[in-house]
PDB file of C-alpha atoms in Angstrom:
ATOM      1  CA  UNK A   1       5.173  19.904   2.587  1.00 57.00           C
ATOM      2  CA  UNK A   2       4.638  18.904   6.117  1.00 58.00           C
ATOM      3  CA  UNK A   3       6.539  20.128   9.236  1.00 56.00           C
ATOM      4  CA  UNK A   4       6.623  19.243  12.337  1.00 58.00           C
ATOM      5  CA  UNK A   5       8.006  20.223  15.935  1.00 53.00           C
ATOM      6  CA  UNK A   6       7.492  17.076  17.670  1.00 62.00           C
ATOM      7  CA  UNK A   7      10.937  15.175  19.594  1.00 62.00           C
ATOM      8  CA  UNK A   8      10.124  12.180  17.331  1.00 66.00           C
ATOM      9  CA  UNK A   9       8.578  12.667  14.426  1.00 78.00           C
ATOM     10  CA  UNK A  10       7.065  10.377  12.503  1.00 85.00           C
ATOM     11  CA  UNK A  11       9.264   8.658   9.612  1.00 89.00           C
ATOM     12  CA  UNK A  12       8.306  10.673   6.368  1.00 92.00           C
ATOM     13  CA  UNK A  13       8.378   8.760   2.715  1.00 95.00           C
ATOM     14  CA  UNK A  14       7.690  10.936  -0.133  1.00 96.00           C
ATOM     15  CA  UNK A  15       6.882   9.131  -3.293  1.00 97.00           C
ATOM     16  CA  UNK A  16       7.862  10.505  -6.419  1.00 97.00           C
ATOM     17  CA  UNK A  17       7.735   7.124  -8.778  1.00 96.00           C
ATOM     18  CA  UNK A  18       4.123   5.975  -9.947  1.00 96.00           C
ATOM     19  CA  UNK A  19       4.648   3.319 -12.271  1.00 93.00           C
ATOM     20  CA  UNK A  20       4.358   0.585 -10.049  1.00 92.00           C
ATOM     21  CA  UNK A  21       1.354   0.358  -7.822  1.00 93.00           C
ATOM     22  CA  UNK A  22       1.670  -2.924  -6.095  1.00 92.00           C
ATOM     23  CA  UNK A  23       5.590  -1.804  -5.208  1.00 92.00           C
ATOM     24  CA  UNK A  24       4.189   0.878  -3.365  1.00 94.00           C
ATOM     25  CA  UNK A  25       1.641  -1.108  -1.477  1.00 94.00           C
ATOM     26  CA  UNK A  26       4.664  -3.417  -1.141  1.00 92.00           C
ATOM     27  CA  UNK A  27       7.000  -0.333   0.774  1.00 93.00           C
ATOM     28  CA  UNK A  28       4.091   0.639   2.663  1.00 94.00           C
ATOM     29  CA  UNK A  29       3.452  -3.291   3.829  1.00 92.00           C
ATOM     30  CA  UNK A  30       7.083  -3.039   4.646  1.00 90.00           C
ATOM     31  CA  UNK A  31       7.062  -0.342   6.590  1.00 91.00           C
ATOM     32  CA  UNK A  32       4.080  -1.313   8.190  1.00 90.00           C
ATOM     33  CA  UNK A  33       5.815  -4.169   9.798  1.00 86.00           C
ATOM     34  CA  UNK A  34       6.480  -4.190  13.624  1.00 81.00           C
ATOM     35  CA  UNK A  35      10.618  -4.031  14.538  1.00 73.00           C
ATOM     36  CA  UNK A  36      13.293  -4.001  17.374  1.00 69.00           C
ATOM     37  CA  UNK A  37      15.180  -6.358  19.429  1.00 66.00           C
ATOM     38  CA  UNK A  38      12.574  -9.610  19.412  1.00 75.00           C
ATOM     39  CA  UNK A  39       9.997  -9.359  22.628  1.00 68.00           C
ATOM     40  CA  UNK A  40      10.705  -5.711  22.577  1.00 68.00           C
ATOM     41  CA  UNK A  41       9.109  -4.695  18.719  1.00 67.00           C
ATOM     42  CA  UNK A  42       7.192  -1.717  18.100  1.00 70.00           C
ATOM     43  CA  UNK A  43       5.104  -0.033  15.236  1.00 73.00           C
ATOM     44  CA  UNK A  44       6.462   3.021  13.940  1.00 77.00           C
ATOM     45  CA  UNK A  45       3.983   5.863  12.444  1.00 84.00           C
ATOM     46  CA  UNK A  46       5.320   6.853   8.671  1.00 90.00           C
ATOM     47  CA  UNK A  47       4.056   9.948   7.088  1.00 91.00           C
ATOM     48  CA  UNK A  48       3.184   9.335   3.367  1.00 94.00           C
ATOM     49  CA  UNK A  49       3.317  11.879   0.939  1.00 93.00           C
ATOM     50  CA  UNK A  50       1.692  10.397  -1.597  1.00 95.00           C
ATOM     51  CA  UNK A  51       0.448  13.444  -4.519  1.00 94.00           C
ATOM     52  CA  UNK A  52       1.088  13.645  -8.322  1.00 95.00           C
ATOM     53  CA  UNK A  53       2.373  16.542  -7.989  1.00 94.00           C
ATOM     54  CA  UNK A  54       6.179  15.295  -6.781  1.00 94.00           C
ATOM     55  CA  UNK A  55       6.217  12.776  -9.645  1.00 96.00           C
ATOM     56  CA  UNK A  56       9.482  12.844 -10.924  1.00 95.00           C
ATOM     57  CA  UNK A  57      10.802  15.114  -8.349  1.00 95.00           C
ATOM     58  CA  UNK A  58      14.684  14.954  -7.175  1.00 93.00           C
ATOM     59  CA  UNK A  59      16.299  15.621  -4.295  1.00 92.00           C
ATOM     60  CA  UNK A  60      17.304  19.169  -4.616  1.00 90.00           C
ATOM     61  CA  UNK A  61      13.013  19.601  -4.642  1.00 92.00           C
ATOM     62  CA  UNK A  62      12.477  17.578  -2.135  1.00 91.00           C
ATOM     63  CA  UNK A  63      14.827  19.449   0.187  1.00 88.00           C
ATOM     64  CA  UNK A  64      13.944  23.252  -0.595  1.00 87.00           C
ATOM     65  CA  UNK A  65      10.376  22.299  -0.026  1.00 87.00           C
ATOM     66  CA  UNK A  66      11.183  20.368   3.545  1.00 82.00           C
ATOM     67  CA  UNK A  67      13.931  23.406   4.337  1.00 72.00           C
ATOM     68  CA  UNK A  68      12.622  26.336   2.870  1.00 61.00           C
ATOM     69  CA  UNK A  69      15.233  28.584   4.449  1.00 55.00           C
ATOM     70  CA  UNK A  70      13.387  30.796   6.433  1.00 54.00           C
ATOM     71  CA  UNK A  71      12.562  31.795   9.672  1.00 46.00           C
ATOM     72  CA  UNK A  72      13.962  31.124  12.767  1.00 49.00           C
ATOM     73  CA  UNK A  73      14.697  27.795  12.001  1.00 48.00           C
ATOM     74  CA  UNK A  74      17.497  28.359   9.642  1.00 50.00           C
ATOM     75  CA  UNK A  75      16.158  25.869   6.919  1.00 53.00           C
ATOM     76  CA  UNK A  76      15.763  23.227   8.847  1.00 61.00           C
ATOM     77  CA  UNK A  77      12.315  21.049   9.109  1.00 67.00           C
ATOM     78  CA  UNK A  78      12.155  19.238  12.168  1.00 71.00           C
ATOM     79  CA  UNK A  79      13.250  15.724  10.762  1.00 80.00           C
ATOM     80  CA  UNK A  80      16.907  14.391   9.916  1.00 84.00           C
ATOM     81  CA  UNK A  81      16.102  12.404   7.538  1.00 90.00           C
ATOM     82  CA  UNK A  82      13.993  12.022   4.524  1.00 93.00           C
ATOM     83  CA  UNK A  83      13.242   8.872   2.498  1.00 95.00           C
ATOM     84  CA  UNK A  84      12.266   9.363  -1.093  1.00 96.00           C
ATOM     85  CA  UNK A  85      10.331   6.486  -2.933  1.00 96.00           C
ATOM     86  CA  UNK A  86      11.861   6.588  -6.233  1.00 96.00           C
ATOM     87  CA  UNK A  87      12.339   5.166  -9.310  1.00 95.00           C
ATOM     88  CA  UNK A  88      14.991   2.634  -8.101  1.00 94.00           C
ATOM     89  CA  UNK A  89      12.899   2.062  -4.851  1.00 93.00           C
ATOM     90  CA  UNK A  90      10.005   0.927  -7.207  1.00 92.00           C
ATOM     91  CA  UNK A  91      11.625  -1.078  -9.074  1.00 88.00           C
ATOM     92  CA  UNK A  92      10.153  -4.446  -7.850  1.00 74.00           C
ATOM     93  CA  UNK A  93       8.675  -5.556  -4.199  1.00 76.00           C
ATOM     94  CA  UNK A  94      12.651  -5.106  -2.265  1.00 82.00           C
ATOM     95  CA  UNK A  95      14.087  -1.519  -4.260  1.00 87.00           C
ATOM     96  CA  UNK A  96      15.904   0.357  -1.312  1.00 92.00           C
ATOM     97  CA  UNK A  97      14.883   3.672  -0.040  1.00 94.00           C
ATOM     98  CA  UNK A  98      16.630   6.647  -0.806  1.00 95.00           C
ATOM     99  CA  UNK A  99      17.592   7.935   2.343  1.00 94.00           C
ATOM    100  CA  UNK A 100      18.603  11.801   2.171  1.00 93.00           C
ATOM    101  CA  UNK A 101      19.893  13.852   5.076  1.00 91.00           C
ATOM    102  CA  UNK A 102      17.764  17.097   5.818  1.00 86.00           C
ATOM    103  CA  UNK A 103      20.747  18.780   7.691  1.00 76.00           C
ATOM    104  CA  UNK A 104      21.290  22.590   5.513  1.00 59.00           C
ATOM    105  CA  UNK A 105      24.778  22.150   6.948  1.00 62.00           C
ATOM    106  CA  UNK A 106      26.012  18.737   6.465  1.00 54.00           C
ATOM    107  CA  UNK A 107      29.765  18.428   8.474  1.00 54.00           C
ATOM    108  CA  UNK A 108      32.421  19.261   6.476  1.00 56.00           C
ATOM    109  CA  UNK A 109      30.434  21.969   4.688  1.00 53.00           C
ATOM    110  CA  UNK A 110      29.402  19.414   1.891  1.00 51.00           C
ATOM    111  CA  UNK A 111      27.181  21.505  -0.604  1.00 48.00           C
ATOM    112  CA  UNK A 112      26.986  18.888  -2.522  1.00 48.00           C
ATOM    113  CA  UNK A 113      23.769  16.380  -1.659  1.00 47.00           C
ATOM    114  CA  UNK A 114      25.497  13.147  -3.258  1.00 49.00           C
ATOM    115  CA  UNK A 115      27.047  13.036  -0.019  1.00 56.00           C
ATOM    116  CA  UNK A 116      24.249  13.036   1.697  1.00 85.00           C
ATOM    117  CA  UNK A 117      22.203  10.493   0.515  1.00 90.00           C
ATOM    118  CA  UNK A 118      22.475   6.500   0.590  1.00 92.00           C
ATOM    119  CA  UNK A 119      20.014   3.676  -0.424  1.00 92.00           C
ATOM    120  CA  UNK A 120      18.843   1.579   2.443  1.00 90.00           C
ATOM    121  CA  UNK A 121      16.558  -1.511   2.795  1.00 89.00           C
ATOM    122  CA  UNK A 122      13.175  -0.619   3.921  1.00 83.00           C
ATOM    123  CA  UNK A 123      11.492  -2.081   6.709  1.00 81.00           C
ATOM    124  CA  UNK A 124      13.204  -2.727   9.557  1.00 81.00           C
ATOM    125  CA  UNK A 125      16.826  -0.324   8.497  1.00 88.00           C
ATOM    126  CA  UNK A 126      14.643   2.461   7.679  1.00 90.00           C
ATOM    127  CA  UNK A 127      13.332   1.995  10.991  1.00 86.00           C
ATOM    128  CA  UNK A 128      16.215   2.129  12.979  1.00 87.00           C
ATOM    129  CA  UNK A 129      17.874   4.792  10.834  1.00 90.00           C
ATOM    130  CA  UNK A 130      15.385   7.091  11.237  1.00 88.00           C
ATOM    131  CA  UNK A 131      15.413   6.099  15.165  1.00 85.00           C
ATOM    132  CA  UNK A 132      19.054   7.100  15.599  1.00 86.00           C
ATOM    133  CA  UNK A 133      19.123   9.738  13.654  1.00 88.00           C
ATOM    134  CA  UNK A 134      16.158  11.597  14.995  1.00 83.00           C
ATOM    135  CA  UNK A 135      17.816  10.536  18.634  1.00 82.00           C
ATOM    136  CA  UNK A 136      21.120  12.095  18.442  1.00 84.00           C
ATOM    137  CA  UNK A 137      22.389   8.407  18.903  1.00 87.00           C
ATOM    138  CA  UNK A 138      24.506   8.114  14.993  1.00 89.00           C
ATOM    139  CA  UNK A 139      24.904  11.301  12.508  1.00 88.00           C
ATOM    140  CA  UNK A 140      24.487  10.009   9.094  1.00 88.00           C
ATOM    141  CA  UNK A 141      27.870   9.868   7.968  1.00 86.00           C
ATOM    142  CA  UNK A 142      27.801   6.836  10.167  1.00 88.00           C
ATOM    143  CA  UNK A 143      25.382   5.380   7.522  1.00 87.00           C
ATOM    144  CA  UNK A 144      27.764   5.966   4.647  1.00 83.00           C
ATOM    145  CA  UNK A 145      29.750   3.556   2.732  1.00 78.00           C
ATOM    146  CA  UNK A 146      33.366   3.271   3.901  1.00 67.00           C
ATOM    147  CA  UNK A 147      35.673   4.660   0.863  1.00 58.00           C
ATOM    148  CA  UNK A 148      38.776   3.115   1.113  1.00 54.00           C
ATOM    149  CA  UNK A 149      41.776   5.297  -0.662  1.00 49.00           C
TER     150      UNK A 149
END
């Protein structure tokens, strides 16, 4: 899996659905797009992992590859979030992402990584989710769904 060390990576989609071809030409057009506040829109670089060999794959894979746990690094990867094209995201030309925080210790000391995940429209919110998050500007309990008691 890739890693990086960069101050803003690159937003990183890994594809583990291959049933649908033209959806996934369809996320990448998507993504592709420019966005921002009009007369200020930029293009965003997206890492694609796009190999056979994460067909399939859920979450819990996803994240030990991208933390692996060691070194000095403590498990973390150098992103904050991770957006998986799955089964639901192919479904069609508009499936949401899923979008899956990388953080080893998410607050609250959540083990669990259903709370650490949400689907999100791609384009323009993956965008400016991964922009905020990578930034320091929201943490991603602010993307959550309110729960109401």
């Amino acid at each position: 899996m890739p890693r990086t060390d960069e101050y803003y990576p690159a937003l990183l989609v890994i594809r583990t659905d291959y049933r649908d071809e033209p959806a996934w030409q369809a996320l990448k057009n998507a993504l592709a797009e420019p966005w921002g506040p009009k007369g200020d829109e930029s293009v965003q670089e997206v890492l694609y992992v796009d190999d056979l060999a994460w067909a399939e794959a859920g979450v819990d894979e996803v994240l030990a590859a991208l933390t692996d746990g060691d070194g000095e690094d403590g498990g973390e990867c150098g992103w904050s979030v991770v957006f998986i094209a799955d089964r639901l995201t192919m479904k069609g030309v508009h499936g949401p992402l899923l979008a899956v925080d990388t953080d080893p210790e998410p607050p609250g000391g959540e083990t669990s990584h259903d709370c650490s995940q949400v689907r999100i429209d791609r384009g323009e919110a993956a965008h400016d989710m991964h922009g905020n998050l990578s930034l320091g500007n929201m943490d991603f309990s602010d993307y959550m769904p309110k729960r109401f008691f």
